[in-house]
PDB file of C-alpha atoms and ligand atoms in Angstrom:
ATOM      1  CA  UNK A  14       0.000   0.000   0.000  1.00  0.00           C
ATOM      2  CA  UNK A  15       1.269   3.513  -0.689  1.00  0.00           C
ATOM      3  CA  UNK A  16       2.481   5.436   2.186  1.00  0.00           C
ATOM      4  CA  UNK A  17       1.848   9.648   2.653  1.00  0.00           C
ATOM      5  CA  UNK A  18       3.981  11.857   4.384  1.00  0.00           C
ATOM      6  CA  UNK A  19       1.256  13.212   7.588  1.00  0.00           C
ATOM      7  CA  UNK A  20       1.438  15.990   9.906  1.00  0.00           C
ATOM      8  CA  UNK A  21       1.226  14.282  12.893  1.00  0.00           C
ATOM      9  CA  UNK A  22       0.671  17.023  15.938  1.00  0.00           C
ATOM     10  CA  UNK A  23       2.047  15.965  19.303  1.00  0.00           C
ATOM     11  CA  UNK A  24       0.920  17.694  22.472  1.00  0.00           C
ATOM     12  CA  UNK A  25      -0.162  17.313  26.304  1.00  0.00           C
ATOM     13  CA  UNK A  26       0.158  18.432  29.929  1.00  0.00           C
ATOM     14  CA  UNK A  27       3.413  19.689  30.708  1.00  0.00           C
ATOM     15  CA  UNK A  28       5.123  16.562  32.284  1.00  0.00           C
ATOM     16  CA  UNK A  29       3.708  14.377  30.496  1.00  0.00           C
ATOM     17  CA  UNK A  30       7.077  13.207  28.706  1.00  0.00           C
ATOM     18  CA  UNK A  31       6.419  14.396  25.247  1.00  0.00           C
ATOM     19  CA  UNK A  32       9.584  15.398  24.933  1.00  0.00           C
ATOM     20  CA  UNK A  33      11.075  11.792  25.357  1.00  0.00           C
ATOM     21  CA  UNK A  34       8.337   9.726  23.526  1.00  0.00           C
ATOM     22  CA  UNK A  35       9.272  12.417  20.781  1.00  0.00           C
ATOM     23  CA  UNK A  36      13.107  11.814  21.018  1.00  0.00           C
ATOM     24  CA  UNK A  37      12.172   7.893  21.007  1.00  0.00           C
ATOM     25  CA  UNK A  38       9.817   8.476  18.129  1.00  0.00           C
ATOM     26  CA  UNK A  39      12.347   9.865  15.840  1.00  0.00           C
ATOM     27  CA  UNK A  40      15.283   7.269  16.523  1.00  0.00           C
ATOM     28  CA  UNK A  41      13.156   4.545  15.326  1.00  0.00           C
ATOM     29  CA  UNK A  42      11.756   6.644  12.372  1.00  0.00           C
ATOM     30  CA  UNK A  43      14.621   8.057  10.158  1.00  0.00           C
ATOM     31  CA  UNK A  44      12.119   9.345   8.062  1.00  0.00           C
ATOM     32  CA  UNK A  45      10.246  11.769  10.734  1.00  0.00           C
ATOM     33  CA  UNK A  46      11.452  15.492  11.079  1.00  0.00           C
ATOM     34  CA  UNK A  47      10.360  17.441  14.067  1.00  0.00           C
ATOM     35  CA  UNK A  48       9.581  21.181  12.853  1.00  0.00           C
ATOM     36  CA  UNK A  49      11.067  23.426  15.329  1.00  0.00           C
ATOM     37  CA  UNK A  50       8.751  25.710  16.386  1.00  0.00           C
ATOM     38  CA  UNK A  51       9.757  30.133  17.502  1.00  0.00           C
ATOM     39  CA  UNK A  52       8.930  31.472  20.392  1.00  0.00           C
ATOM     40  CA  UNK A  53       9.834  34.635  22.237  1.00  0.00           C
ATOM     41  CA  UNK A  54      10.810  33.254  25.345  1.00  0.00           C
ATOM     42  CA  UNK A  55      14.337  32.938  26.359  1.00  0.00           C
ATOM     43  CA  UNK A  56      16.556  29.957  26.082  1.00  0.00           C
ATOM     44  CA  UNK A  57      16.308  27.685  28.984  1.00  0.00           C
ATOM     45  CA  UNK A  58      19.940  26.193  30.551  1.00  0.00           C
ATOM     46  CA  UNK A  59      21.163  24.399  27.533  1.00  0.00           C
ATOM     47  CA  UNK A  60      18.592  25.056  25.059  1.00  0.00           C
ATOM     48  CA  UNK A  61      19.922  26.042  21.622  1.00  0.00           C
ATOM     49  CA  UNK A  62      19.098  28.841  18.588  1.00  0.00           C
ATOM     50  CA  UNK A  63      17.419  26.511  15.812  1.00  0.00           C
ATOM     51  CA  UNK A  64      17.458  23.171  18.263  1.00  0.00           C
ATOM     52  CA  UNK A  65      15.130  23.649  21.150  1.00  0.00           C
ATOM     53  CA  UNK A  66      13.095  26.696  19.699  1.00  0.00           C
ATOM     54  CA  UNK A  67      14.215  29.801  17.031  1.00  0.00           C
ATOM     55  CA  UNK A  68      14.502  32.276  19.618  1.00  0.00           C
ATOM     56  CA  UNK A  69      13.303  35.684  18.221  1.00  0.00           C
ATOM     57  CA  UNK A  70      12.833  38.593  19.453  1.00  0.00           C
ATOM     58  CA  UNK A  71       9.456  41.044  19.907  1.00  0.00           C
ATOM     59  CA  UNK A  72       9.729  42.610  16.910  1.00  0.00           C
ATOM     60  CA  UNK A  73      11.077  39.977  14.881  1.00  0.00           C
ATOM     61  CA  UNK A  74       8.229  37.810  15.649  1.00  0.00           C
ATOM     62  CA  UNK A  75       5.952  40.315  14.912  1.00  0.00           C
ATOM     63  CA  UNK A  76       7.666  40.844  11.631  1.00  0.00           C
ATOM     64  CA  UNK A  77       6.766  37.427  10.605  1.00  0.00           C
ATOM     65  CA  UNK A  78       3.571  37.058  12.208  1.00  0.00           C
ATOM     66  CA  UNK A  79       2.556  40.202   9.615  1.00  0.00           C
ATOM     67  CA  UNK A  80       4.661  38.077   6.408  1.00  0.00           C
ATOM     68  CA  UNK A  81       2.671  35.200   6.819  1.00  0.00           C
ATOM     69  CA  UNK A  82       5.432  32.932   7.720  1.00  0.00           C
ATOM     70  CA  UNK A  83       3.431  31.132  10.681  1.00  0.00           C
ATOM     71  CA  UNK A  84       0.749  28.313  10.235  1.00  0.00           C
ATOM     72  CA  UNK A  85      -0.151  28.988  13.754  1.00  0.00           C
ATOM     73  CA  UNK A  86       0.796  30.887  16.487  1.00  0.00           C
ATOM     74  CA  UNK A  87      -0.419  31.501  20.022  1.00  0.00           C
ATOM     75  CA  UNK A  88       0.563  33.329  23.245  1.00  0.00           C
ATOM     76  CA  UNK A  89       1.377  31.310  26.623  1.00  0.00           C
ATOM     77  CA  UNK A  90       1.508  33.315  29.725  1.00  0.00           C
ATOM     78  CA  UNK A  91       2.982  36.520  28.574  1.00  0.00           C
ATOM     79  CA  UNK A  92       5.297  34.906  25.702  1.00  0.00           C
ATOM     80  CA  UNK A  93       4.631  33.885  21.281  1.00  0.00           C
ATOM     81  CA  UNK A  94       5.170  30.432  20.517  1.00  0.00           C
ATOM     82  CA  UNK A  95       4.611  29.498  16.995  1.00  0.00           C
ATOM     83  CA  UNK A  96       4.878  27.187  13.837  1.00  0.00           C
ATOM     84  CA  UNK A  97       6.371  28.364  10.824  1.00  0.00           C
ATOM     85  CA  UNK A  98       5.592  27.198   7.519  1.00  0.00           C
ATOM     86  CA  UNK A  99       8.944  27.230   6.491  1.00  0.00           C
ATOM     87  CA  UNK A 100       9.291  24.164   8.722  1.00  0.00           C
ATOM     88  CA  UNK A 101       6.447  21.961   7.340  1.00  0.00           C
ATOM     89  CA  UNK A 102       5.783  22.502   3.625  1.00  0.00           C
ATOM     90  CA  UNK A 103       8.686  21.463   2.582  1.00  0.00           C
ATOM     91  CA  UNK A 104       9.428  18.168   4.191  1.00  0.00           C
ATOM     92  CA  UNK A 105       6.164  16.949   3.465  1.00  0.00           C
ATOM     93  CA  UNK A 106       6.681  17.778  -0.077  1.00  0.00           C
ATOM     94  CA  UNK A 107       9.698  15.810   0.290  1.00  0.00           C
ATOM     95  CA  UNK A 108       7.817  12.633   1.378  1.00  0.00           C
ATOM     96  CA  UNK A 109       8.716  13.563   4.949  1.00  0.00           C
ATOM     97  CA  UNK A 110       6.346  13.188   7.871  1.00  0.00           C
ATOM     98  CA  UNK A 111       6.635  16.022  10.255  1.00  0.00           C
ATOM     99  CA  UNK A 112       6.052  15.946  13.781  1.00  0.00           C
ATOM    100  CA  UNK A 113       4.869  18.952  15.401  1.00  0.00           C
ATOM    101  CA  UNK A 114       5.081  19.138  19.483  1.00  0.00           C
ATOM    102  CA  UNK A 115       2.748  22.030  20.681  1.00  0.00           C
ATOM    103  CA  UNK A 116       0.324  22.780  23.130  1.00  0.00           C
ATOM    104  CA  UNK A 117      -3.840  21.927  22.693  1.00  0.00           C
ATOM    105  CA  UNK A 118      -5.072  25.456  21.000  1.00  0.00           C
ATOM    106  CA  UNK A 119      -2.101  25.191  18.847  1.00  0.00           C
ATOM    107  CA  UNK A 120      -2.806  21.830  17.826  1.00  0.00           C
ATOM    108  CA  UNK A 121      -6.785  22.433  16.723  1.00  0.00           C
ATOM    109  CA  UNK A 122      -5.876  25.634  15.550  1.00  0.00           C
ATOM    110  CA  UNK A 123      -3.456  23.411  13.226  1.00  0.00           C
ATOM    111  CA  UNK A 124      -6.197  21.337  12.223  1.00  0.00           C
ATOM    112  CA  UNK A 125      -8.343  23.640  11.324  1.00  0.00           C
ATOM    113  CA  UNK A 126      -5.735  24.993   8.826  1.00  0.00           C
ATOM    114  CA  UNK A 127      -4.768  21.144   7.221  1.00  0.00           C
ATOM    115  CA  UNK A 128      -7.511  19.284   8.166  1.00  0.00           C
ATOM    116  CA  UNK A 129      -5.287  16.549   6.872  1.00  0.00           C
ATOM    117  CA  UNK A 130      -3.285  16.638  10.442  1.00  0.00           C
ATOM    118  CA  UNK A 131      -3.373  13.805  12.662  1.00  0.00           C
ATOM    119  CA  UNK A 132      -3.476  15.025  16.418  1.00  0.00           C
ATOM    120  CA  UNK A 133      -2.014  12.475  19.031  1.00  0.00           C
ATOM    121  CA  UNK A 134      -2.572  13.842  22.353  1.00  0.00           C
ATOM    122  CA  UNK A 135      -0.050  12.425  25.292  1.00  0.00           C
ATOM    123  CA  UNK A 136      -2.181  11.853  28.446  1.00  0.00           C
ATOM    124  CA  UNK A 137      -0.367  11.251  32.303  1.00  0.00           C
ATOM    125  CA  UNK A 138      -1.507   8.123  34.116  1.00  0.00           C
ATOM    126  CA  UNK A 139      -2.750  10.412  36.816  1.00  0.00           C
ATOM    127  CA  UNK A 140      -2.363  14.000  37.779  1.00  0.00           C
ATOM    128  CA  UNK A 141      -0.876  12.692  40.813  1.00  0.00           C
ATOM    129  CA  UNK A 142       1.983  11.319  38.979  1.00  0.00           C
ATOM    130  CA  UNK A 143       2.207  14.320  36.449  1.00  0.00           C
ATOM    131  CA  UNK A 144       2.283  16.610  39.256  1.00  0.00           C
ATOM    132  CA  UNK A 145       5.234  14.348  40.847  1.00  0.00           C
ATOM    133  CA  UNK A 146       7.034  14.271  37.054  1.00  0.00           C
ATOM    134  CA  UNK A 147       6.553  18.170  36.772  1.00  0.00           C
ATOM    135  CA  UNK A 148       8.011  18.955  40.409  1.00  0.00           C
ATOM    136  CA  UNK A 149      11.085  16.197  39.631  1.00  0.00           C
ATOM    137  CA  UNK A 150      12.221  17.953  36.804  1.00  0.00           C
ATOM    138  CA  UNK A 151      13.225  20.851  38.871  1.00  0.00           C
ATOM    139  CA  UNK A 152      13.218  23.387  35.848  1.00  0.00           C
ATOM    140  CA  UNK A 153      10.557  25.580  37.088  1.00  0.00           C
ATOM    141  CA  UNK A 154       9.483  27.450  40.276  1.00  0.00           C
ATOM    142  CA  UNK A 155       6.540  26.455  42.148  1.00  0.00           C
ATOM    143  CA  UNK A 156       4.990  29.047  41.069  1.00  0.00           C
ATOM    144  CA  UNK A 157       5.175  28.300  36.942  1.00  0.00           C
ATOM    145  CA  UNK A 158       4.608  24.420  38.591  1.00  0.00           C
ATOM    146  CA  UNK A 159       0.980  26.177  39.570  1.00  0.00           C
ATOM    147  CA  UNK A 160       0.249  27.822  36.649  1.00  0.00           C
ATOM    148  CA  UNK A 161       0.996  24.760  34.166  1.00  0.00           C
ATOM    149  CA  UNK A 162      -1.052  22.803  36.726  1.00  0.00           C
ATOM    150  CA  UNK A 163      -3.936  24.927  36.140  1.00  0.00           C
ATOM    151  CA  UNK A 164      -4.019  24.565  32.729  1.00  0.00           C
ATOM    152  CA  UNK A 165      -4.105  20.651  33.084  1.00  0.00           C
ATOM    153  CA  UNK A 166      -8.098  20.720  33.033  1.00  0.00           C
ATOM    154  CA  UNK A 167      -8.358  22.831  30.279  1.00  0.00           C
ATOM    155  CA  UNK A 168      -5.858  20.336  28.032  1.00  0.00           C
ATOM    156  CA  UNK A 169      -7.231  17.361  29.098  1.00  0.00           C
ATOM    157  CA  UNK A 170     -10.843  18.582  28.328  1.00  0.00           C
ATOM    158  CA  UNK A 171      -9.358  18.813  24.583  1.00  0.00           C
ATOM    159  CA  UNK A 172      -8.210  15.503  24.261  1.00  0.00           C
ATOM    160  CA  UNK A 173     -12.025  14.440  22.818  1.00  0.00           C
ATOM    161  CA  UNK A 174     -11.010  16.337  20.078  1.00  0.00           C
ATOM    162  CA  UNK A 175      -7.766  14.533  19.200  1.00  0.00           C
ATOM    163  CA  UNK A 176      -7.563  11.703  16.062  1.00  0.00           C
ATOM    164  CA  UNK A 177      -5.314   9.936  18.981  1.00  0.00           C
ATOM    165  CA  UNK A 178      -4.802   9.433  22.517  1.00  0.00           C
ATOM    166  CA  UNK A 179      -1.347   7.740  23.672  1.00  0.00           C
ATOM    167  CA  UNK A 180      -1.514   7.166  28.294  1.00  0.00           C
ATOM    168  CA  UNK A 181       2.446   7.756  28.835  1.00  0.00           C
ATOM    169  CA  UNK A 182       2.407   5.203  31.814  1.00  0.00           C
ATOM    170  CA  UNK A 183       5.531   2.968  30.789  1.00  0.00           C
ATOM    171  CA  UNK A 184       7.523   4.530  27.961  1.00  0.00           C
ATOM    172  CA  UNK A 185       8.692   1.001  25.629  1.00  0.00           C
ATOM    173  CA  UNK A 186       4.433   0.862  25.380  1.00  0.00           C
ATOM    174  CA  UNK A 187       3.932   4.465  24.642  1.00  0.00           C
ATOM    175  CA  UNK A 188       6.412   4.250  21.798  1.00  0.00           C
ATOM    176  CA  UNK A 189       4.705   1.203  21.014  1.00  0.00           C
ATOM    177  CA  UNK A 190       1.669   2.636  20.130  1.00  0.00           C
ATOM    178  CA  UNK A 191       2.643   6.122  18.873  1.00  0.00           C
ATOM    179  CA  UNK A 192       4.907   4.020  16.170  1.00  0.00           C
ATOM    180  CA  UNK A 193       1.800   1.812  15.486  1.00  0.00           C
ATOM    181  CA  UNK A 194      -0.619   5.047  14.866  1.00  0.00           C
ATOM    182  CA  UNK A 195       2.120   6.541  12.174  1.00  0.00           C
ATOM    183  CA  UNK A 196       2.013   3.336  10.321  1.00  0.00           C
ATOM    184  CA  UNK A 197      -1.403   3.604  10.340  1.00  0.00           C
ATOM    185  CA  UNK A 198      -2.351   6.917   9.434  1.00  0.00           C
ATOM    186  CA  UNK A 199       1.113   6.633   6.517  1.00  0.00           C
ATOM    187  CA  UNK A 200      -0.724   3.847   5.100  1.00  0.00           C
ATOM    188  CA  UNK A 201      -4.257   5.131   5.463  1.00  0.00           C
ATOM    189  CA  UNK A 202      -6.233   3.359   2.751  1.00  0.00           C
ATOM    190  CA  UNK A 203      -7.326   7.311   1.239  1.00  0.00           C
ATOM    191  CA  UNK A 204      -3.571   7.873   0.880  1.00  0.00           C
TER     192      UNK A 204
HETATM  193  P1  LIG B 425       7.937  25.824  26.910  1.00  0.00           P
HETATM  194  O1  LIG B 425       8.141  27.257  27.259  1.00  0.00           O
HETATM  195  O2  LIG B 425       7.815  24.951  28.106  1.00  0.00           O
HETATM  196  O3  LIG B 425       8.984  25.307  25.949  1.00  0.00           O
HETATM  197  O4  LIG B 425       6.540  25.725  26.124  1.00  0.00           O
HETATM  198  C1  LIG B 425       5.408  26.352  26.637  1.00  0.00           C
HETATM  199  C2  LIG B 425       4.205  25.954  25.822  1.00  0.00           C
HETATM  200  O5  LIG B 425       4.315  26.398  24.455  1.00  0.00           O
HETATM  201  C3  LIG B 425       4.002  24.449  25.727  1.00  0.00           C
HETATM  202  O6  LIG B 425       2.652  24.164  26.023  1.00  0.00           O
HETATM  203  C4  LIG B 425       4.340  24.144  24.290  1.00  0.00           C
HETATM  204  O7  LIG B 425       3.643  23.010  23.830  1.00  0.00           O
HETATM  205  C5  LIG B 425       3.865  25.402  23.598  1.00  0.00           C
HETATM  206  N1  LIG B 425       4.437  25.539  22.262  1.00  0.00           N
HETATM  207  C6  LIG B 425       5.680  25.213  21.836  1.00  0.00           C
HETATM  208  N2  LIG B 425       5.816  25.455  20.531  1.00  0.00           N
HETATM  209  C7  LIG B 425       4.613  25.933  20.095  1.00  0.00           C
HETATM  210  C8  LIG B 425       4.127  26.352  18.819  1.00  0.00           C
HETATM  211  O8  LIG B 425       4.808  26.321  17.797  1.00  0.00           O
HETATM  212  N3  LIG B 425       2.847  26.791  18.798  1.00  0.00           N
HETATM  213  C9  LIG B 425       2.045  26.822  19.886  1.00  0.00           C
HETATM  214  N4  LIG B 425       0.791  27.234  19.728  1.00  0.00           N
HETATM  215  N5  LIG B 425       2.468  26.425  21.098  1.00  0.00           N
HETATM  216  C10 LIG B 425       3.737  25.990  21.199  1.00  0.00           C
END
């Protein structure tokens, strides 16, 4: 059967270890590229221009917010995070899939631009235990801890409206299943 190149659209709770299913995800598929998304927040301990995030300034987001350059874009707290086309189009017209890792409004706001998207969404086994992962990491004050916490409800409310819904409980399993939904939707029968 023909395979496609998809969007696939990763996101979740904070903590939910989306970063590491994504990071798994790509070792076993050489054929995935993750778009890196801009934001204008600033670079975390160890985070890199062009790796983690394109880290851009006020006005340059602004700039190309105005050109057209993003598919979507969104504000968190008091910061721009945002996909740019420049980072999608291409590999998919390259026979690429592309693997997107953004928060919920992002991701339906991505959907309802290429309704072709497939939207995974990464649930915790518990809030108990994502509240546990979130503190363990030890990259954000309690206060930020709060505030992600708070938007937990709101995200998880969302999840109805995801193609897909991968429970990160143990992490072989969750990369299990997140490899068995890209065969799927590659090899999707309207392809
Ligand atoms: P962080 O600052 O922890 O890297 O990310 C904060 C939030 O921004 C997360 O919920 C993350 O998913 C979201 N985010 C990252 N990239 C994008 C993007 O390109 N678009 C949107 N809408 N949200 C994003």
């Amino acid at each position: 059967m023909a395979t496609k190149a998809r969007l696939f659209v990763i996101s979740g709770p904070a903590g939910t270890g989306k970063g590491t299913l994504v990071a798994r995800i790509r070792d076993r598929r050489p054929n995935l590229d993750l778009s890196v998304s801009a934001t204008t927040r600033k670079p975390r301990e160890g985070e890199r221009d062009g790796v983690a995030y394109y880290f851009l300034s006020e006005d340059e987001f602004t700039r190309r917010v105005e050109a057209g350059d993003f598919l979507e874009w969104d504000g968190h707290f008091d910061k721009r995070y945002g996909t740019l086309r420049s980072e999608v189009d291409a590999r998919l017209e390259a026979g690429h899939s592309v693997i997107l890792e953004i928060d919920v409004n992002g991701a339906l706001n991505v959907k309802r631009v290429c309704p072709d998207a497939v939207l995974v969404f990464i649930a915790p086994p518990s809030l108990e235990v994502l509240e546990a992962r979130l503190r363990g990491r030890g990259t954000e004050t309690e206060e930020q801890i709060a505030l992600r916490l708070g938007r937990v409800e709101m995200e998880m409310a969302k999840a109805a409206q995801y193609d897909e819904v991968v429970v990160n409980d143990d992490l072989e399993t969750a990369v299990d299943e997140l490899d068995a939904i890209m065969d799927k939707y590659e090899t999707d029968e309207r392809n």
